CSV table of C-alpha atoms and ligand atoms in Angstrom, one decimal:
chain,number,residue,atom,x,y,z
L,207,UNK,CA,34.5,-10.0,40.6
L,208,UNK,CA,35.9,-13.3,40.3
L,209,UNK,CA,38.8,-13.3,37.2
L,210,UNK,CA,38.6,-15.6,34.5
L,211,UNK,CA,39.4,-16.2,31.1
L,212,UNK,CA,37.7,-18.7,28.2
L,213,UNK,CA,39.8,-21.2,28.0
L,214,UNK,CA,38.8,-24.0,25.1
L,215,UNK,CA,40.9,-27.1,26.3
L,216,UNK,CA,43.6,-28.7,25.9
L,217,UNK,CA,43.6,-28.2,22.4
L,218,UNK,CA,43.9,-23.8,23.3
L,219,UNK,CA,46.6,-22.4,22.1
L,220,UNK,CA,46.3,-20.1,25.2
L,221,UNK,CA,47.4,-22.0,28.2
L,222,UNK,CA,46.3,-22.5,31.7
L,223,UNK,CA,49.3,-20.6,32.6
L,224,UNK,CA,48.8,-18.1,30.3
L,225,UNK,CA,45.9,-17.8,31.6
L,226,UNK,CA,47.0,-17.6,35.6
L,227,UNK,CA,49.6,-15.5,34.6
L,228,UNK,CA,47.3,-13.0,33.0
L,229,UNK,CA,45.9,-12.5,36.7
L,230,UNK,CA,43.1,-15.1,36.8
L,231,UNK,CA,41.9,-17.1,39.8
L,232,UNK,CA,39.6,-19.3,37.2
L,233,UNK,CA,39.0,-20.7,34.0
L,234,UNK,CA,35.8,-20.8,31.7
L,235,UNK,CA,35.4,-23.5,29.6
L,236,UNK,CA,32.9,-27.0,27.9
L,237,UNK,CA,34.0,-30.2,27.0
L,238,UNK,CA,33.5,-29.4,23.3
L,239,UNK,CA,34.1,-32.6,22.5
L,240,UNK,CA,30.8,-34.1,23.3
L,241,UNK,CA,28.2,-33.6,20.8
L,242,UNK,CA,25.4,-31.1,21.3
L,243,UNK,CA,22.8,-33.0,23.0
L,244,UNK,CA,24.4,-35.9,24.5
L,245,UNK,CA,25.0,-36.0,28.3
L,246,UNK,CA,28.0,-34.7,29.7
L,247,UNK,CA,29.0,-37.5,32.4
L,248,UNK,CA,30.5,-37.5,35.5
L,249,UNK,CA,33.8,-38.7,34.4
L,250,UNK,CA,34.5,-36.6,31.7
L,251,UNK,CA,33.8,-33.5,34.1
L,252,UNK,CA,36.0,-34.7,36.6
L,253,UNK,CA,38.8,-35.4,33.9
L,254,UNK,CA,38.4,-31.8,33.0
L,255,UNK,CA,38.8,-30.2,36.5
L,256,UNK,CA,41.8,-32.4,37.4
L,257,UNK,CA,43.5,-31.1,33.9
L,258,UNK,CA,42.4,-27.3,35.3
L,259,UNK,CA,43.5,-27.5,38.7
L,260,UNK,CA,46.7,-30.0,37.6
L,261,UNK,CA,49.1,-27.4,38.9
L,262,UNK,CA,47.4,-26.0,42.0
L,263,UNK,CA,50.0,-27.5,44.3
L,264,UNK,CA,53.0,-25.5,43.0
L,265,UNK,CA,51.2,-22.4,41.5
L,266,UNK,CA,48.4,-19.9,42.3
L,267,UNK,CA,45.1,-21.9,41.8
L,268,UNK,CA,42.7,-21.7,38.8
L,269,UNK,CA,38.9,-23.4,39.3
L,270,UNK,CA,36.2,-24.3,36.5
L,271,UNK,CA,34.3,-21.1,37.7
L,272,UNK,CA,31.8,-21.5,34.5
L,273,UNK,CA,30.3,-23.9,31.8
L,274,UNK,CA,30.1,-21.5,28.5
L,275,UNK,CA,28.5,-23.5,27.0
L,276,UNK,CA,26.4,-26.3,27.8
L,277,UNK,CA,24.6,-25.9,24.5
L,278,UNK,CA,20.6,-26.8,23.5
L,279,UNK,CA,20.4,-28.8,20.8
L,280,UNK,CA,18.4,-27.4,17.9
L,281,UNK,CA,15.4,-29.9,18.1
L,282,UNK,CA,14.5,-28.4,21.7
L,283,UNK,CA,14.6,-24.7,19.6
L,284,UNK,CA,12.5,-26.3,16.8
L,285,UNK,CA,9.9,-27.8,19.8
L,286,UNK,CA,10.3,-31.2,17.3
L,287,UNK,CA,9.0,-34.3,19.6
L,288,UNK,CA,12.9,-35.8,20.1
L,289,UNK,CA,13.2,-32.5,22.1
L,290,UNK,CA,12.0,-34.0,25.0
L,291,UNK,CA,15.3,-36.7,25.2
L,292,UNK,CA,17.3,-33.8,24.6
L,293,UNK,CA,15.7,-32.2,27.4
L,294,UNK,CA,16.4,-34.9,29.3
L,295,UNK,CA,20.0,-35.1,28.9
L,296,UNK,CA,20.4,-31.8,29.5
L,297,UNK,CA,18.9,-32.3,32.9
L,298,UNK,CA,21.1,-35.3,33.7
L,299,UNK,CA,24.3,-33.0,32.2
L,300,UNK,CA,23.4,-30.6,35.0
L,301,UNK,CA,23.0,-33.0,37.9
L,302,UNK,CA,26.2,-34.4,36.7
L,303,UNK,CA,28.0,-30.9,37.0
L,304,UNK,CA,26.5,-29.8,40.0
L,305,UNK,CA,27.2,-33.5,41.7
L,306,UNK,CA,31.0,-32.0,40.8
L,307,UNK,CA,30.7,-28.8,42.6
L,308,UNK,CA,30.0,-26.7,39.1
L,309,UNK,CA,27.1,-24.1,39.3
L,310,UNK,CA,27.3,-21.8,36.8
L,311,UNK,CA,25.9,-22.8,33.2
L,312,UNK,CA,25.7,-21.1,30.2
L,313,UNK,CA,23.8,-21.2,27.1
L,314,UNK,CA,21.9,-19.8,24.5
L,315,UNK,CA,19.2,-19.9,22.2
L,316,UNK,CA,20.5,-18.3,18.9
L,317,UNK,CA,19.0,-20.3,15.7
L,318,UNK,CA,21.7,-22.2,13.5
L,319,UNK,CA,24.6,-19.6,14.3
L,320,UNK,CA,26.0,-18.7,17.1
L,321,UNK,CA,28.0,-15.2,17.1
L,322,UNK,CA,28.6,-14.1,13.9
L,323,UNK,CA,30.4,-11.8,11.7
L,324,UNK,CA,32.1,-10.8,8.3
L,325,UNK,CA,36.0,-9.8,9.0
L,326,UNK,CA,37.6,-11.5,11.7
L,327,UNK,CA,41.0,-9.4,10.8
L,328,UNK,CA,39.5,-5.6,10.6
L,329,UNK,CA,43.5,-3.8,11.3
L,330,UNK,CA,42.9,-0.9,13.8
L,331,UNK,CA,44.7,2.5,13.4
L,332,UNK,CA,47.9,0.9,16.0
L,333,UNK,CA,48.2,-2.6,13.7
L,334,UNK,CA,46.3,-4.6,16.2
L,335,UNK,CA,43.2,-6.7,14.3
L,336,UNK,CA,39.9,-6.5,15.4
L,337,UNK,CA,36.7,-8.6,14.7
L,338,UNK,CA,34.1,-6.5,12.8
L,339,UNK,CA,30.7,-6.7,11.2
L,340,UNK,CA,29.8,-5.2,7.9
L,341,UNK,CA,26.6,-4.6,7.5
L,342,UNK,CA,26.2,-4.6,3.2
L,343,UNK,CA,29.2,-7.2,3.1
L,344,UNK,CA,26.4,-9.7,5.4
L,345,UNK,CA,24.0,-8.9,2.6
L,346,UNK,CA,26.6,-10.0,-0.2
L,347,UNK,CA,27.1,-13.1,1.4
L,348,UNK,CA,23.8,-14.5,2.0
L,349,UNK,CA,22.6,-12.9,-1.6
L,350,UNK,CA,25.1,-13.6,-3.8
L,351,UNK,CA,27.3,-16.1,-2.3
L,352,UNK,CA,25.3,-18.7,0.2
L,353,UNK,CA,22.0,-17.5,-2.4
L,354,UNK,CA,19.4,-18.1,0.8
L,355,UNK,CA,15.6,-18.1,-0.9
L,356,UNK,CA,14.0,-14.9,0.2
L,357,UNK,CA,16.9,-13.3,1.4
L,358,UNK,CA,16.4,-10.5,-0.6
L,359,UNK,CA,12.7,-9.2,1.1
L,360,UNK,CA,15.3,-8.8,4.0
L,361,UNK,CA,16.9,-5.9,3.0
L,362,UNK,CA,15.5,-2.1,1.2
L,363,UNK,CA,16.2,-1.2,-2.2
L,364,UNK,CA,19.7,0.7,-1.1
L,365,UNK,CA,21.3,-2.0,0.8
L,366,UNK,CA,20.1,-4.7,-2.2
L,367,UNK,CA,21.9,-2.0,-4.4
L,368,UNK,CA,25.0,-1.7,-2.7
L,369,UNK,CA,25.3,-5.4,-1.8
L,370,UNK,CA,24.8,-6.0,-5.3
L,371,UNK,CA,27.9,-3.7,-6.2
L,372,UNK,CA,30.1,-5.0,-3.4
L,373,UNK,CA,29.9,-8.8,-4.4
L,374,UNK,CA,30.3,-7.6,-8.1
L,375,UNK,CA,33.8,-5.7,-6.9
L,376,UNK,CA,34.8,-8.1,-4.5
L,377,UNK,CA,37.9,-11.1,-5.3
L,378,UNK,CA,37.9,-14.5,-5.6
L,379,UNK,CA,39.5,-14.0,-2.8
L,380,UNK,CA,37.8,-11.8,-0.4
L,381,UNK,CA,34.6,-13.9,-1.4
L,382,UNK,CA,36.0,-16.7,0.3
L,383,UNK,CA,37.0,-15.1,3.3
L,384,UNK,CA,33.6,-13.8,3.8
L,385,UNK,CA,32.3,-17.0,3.3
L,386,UNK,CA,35.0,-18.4,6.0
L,387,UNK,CA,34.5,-15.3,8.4
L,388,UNK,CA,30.7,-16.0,8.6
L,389,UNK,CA,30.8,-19.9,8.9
L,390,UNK,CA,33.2,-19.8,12.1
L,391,UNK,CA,30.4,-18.7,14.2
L,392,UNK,CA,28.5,-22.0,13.5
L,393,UNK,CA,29.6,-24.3,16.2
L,394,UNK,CA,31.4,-27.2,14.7
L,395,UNK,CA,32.0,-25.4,11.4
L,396,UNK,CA,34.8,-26.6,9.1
L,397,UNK,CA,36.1,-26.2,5.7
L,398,UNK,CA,33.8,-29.3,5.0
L,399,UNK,CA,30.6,-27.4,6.2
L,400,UNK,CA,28.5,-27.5,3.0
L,401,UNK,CA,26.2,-24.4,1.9
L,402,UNK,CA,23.5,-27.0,1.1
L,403,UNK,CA,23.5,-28.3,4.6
L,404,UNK,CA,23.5,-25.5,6.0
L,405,UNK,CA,20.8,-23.6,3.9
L,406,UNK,CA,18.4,-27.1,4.9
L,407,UNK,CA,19.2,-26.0,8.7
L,408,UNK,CA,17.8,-22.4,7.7
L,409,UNK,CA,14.9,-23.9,6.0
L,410,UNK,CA,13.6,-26.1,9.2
L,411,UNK,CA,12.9,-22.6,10.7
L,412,UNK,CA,10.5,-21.7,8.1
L,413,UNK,CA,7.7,-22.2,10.7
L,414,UNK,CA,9.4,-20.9,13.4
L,415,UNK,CA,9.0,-17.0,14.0
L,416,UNK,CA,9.4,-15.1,16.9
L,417,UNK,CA,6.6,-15.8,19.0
L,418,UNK,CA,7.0,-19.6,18.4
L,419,UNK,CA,10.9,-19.2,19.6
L,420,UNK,CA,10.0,-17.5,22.5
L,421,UNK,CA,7.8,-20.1,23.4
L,422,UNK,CA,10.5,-22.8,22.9
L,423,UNK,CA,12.9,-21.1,24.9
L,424,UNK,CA,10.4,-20.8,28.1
L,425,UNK,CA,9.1,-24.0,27.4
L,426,UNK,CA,13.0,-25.5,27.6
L,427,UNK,CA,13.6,-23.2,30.8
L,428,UNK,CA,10.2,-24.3,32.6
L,429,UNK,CA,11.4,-28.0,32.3
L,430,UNK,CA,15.3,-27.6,33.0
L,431,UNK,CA,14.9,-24.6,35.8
L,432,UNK,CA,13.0,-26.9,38.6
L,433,UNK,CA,16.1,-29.4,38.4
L,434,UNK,CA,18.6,-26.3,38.5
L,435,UNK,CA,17.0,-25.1,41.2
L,436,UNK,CA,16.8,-28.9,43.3
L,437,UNK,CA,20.6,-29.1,42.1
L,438,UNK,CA,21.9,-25.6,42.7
L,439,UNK,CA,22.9,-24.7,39.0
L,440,UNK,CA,22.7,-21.4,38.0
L,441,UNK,CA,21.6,-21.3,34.3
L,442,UNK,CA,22.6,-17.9,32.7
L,443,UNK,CA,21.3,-17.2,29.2
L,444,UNK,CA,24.1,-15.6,26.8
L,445,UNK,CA,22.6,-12.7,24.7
L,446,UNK,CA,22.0,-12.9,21.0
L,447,UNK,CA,25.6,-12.1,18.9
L,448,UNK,CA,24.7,-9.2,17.0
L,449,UNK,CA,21.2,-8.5,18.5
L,450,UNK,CA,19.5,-8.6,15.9
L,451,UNK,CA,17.5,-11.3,13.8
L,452,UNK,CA,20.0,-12.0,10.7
L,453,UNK,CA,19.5,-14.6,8.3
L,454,UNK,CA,15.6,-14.8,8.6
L,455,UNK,CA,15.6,-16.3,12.0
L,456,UNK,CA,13.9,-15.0,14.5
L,457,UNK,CA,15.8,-13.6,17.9
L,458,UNK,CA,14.7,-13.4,21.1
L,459,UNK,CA,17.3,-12.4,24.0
L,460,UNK,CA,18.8,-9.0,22.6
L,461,UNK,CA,17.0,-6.6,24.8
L,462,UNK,CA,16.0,-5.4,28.2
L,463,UNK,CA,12.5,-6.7,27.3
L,464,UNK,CA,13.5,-10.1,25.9
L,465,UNK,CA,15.0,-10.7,29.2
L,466,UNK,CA,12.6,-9.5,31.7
L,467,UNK,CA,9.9,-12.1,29.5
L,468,UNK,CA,12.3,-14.7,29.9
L,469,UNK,CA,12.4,-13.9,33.4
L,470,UNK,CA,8.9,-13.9,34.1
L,471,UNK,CA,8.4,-17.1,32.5
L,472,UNK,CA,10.0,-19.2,35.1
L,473,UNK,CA,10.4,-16.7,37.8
L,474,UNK,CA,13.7,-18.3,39.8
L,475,UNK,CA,17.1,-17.1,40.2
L,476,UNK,CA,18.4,-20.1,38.5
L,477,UNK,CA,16.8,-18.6,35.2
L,478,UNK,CA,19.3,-16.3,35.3
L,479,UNK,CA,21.8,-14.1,32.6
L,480,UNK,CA,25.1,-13.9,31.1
L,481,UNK,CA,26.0,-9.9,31.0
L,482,UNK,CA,27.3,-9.4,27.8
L,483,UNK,CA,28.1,-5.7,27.4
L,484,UNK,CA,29.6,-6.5,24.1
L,485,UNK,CA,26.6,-8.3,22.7
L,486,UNK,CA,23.8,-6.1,24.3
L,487,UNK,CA,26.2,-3.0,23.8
L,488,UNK,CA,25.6,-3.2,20.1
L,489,UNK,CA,22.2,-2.0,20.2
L,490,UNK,CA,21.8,2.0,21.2
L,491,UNK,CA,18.6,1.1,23.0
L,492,UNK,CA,19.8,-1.2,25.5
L,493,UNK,CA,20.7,0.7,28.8
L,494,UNK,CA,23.5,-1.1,29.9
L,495,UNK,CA,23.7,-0.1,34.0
L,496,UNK,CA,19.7,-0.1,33.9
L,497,UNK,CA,19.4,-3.2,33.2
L,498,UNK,CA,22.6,-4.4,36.0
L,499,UNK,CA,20.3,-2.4,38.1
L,500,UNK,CA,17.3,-4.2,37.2
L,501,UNK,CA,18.3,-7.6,36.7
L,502,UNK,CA,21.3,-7.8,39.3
L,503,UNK,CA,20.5,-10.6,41.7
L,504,UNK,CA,20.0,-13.0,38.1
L,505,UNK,CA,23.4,-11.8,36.8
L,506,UNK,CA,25.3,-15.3,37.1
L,507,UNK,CA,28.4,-14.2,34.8
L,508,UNK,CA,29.9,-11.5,33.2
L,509,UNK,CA,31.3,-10.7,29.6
L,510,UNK,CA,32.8,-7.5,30.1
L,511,UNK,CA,33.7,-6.7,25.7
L,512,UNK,CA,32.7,-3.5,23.6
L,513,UNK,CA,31.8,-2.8,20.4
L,514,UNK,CA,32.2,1.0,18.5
L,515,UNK,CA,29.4,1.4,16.2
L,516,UNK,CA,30.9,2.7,12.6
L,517,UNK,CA,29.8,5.6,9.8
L,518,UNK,CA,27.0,3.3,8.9
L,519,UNK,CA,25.5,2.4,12.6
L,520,UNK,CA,24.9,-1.0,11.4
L,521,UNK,CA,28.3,-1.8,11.4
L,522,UNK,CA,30.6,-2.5,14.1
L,523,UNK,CA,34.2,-3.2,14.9
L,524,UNK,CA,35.3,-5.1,18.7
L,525,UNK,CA,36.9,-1.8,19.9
L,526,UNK,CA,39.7,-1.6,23.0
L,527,UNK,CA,37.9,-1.9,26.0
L,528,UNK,CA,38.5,1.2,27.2
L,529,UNK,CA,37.4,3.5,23.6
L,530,UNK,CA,33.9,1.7,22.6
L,531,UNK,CA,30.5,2.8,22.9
L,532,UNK,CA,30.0,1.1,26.1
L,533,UNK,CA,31.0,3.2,29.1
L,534,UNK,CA,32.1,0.8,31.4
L,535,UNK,CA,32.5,3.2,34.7
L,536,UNK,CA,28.4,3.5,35.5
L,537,UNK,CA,28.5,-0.5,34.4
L,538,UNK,CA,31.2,-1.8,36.6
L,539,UNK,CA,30.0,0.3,39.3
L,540,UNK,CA,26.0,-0.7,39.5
L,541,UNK,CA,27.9,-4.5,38.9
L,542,UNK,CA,29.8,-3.7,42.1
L,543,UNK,CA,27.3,-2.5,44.3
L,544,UNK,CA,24.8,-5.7,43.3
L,545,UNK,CA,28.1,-7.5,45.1
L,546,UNK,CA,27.7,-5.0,48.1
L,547,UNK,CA,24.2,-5.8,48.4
L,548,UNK,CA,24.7,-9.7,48.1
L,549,UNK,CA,27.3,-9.4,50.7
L,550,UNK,CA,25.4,-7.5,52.8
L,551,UNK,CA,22.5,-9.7,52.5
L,552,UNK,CA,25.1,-12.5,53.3
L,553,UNK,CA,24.3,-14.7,50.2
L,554,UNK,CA,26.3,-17.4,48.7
L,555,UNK,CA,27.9,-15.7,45.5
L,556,UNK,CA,29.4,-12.5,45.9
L,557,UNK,CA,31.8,-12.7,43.7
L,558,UNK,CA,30.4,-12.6,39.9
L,559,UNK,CA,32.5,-14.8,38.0
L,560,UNK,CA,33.8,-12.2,34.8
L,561,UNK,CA,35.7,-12.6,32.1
L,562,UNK,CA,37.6,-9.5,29.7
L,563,UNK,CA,35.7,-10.6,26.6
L,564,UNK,CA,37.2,-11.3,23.1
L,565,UNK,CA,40.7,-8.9,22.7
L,566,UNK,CA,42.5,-7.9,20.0
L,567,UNK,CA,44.9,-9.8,18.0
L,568,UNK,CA,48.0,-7.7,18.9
L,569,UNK,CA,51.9,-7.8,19.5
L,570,UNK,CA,53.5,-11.3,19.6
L,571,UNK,CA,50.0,-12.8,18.8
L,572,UNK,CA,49.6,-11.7,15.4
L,573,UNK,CA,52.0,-14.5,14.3
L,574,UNK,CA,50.1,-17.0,16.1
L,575,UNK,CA,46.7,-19.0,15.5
L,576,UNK,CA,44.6,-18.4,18.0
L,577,UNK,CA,40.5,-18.9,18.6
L,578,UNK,CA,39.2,-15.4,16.5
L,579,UNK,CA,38.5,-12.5,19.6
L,580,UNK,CA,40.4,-15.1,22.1
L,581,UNK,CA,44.3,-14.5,21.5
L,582,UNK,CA,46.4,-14.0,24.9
L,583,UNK,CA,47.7,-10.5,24.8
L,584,UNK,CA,44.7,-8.4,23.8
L,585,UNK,CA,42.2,-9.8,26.5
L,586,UNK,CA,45.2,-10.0,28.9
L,587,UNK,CA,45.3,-5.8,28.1
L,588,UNK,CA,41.1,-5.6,28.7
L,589,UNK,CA,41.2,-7.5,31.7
L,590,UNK,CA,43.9,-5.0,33.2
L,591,UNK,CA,42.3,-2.1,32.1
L,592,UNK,CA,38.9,-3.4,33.6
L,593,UNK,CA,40.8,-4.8,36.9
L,594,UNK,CA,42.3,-0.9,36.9
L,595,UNK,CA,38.8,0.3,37.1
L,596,UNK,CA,37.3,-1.8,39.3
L,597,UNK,CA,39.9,-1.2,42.1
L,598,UNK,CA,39.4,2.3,41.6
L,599,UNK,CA,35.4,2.4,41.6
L,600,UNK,CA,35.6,-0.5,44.5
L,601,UNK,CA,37.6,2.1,46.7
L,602,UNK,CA,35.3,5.0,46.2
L,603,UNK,CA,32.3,2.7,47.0
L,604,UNK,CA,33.6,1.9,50.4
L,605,UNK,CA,34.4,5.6,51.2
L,606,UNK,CA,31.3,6.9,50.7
X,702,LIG,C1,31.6,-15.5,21.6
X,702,LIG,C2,30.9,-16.0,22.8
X,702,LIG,C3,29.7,-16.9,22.4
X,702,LIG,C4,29.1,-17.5,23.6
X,702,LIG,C5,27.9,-18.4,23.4
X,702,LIG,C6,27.3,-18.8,24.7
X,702,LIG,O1,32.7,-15.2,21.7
X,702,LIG,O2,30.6,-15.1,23.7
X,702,LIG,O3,30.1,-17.9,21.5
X,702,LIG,O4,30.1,-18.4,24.2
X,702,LIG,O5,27.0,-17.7,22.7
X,702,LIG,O6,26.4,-19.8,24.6
């Protein structure tokens, strides 16, 4: 696999030498400052690689491997008739990155949010912090504290029981942490992020239920996938962050099935996928080296995070990588042997691009500010652990 880390810009508190020094060949990153839906030109592109590879000539080199993310503006997910500029520019953004040698693209189609959860300092049993997602604590805040119509029919008479007790127990304080936990997974969100706003985003998916997001989604791929295909882009879909629909929006990449659909829909390699063990890992039902095994040639990229489901199973916490409830041996290996085979059938990436997803907030990074899930140390410690392992399981493949 090709090594590489998230890395947000110049602004990261993680730098690109943190980053090479961590053992990475390449960096994932966006150029966040351009607003969702406007064209991402070929200047401010090439400004971004020369500030990646500014240091090539003295040190080891680091590459833009992968675009996470190039994101869809929510007027192509609501099918509204401006979707079709938006469209556009999305098609001219990846022209642009491909006429700069970048082929990898990802994206997603989550509603509104993007990953989301309740405690973004959960403190593990060693003193490291952890993100984590509470299931009745979720329920609180859209209840009691955001107060989203309807949200109630969501949930069964004991959650609405419990939430109700755990907003009536909770502080000031830890009321407005939930609140701030849950808004950082809206991209762009900021103190000034007003519930008003964001409950009239909510509401413009009133009409807009599973079937109709699906359709959007395959409807955006059918018109972007012909020029990513013409161009050489592979598009790779990022699955939904927890998989599951939360908030009354509908979700439609969390499963095996969601992604053969989307497959099927425009049947190209450039409709391809973002392996997310972390994301897809939360749900017991997801097979994780069945679906490497069936989707392999379409994996563009590789998030290799895990999860550990709690007491109450709708819970989670971002456990070490090694002591979650994905096993990563039978994954890493059935993501190695989809290598072997593109080797063997002599194609042109053999090397997946993967980066050690989120880490914990540990040792000399607790002190610091950091991106939540994206401090130095604790992804520097999954992507040894995972490098460990896939020496090993490389080795064995080639004896046998
Ligand atoms: C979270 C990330 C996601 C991901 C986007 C891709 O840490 O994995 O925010 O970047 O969903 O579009």
């Amino acid at each position: 696999m090709k090594h590489t880390m998230r890395w947000y810009g110049p602004k990261d508190p993680v730098s690109l030498m943190d980053i090479r020094q961590a053992g990475c060949s390449g960096v994932v990153t966006a150029l966040h400052q351009i607003p969702v839906g406007a064209v991402w030109t070929v200047e401010a592109i090439k400004e971004r690689i020369s500030i990646v590879e500014k240091d090539n000539q003295n040190y080891s080199a680091l590459t833009w491997d992968v675009v996470e993310s190039l994101p869809v503006h929510e007027d192509i997910k609501k099918a509204l008739p401006s979707r079709e500029k938006y469209i556009e520019n999305y098609k001219t953004s990846l022209r642009n990155l491909a006429a700069c040698g970048i082929n990898t693209v990802c994206y997603n189609f989550m509603p509104v949010l993007d990953w989301t959860r309740t405690q973004l300092d959960y403190q593990m049993p060693d003193g490291a912090k952890a993100l984590r997602f509470v299931h009745i604590d979720f329920a609180a805040f859209e209840i009691y504290i955001l107060k989203r119509p309807g949200a109630e029919k969501d949930y069964d008479e004991a959650t609405l029981a419990e939430a109700k007790i755990r907003f009536e127990t909770m502080t000031e304080e830890e009321k407005s942490n939930l609140k701030r936990n849950v808004m950082q997974g809206l991209p762009g969100s900021d103190d000034a992020f007003d519930f008003d706003t964001f409950l009239e985003l909510l509401a413009e998916y009133k009409h807009i239920g599973d079937k109709e997001l699906r359709e959007n989604l395959y409807y955006f791929m059918q018109q972007v996938g012909p020029v990513a295909t013409e161009v050489g882009v592979n598009m790779c879909i990022h699955p939904d962050d927890p998989p599951r629909p939360i908030m009354g929006l509908p979700r439609v990449l969390s499963t095996e099935s969601d992604v053969a659909q989307l497959f099927a829909a425009y049947d190209n390699p450039a409709n391809g996928l973002t392996f997310c063990t972390g994301s897809f890992g939360v749900r017991p039902d997801n097979n994780l080296p069945q679906m490497v095994k069936r989707f392999g040639n379409r994996i563009h990229f590789i998030h290799l995070r895990t999860t550990k489901r709690e007491e109450d199973p709708r819970n989670f916490h971002e456990a070490p990588h090694m002591a979650g409830d994905v096993d990563f041996y039978p994954v890493v290996e059935a993501l190695l042997l989809e290598q072997k085979r593109r080797m063997e059938a002599g194609e042109k990436v053999t090397a997946i691009p993967m980066r050690p997803d989120h880490g914990h907030q540990m040792l000399d990074d607790l002190g610091k500010t950091t991106y939540p899930g994206y401090s130095a140390i604790g992804r520097l410690r999954g992507l040894a652990e995972l490098r460990g392992m896939e020496i090993a399981i490389k080795r064995q493949i080639e004896s046998i």
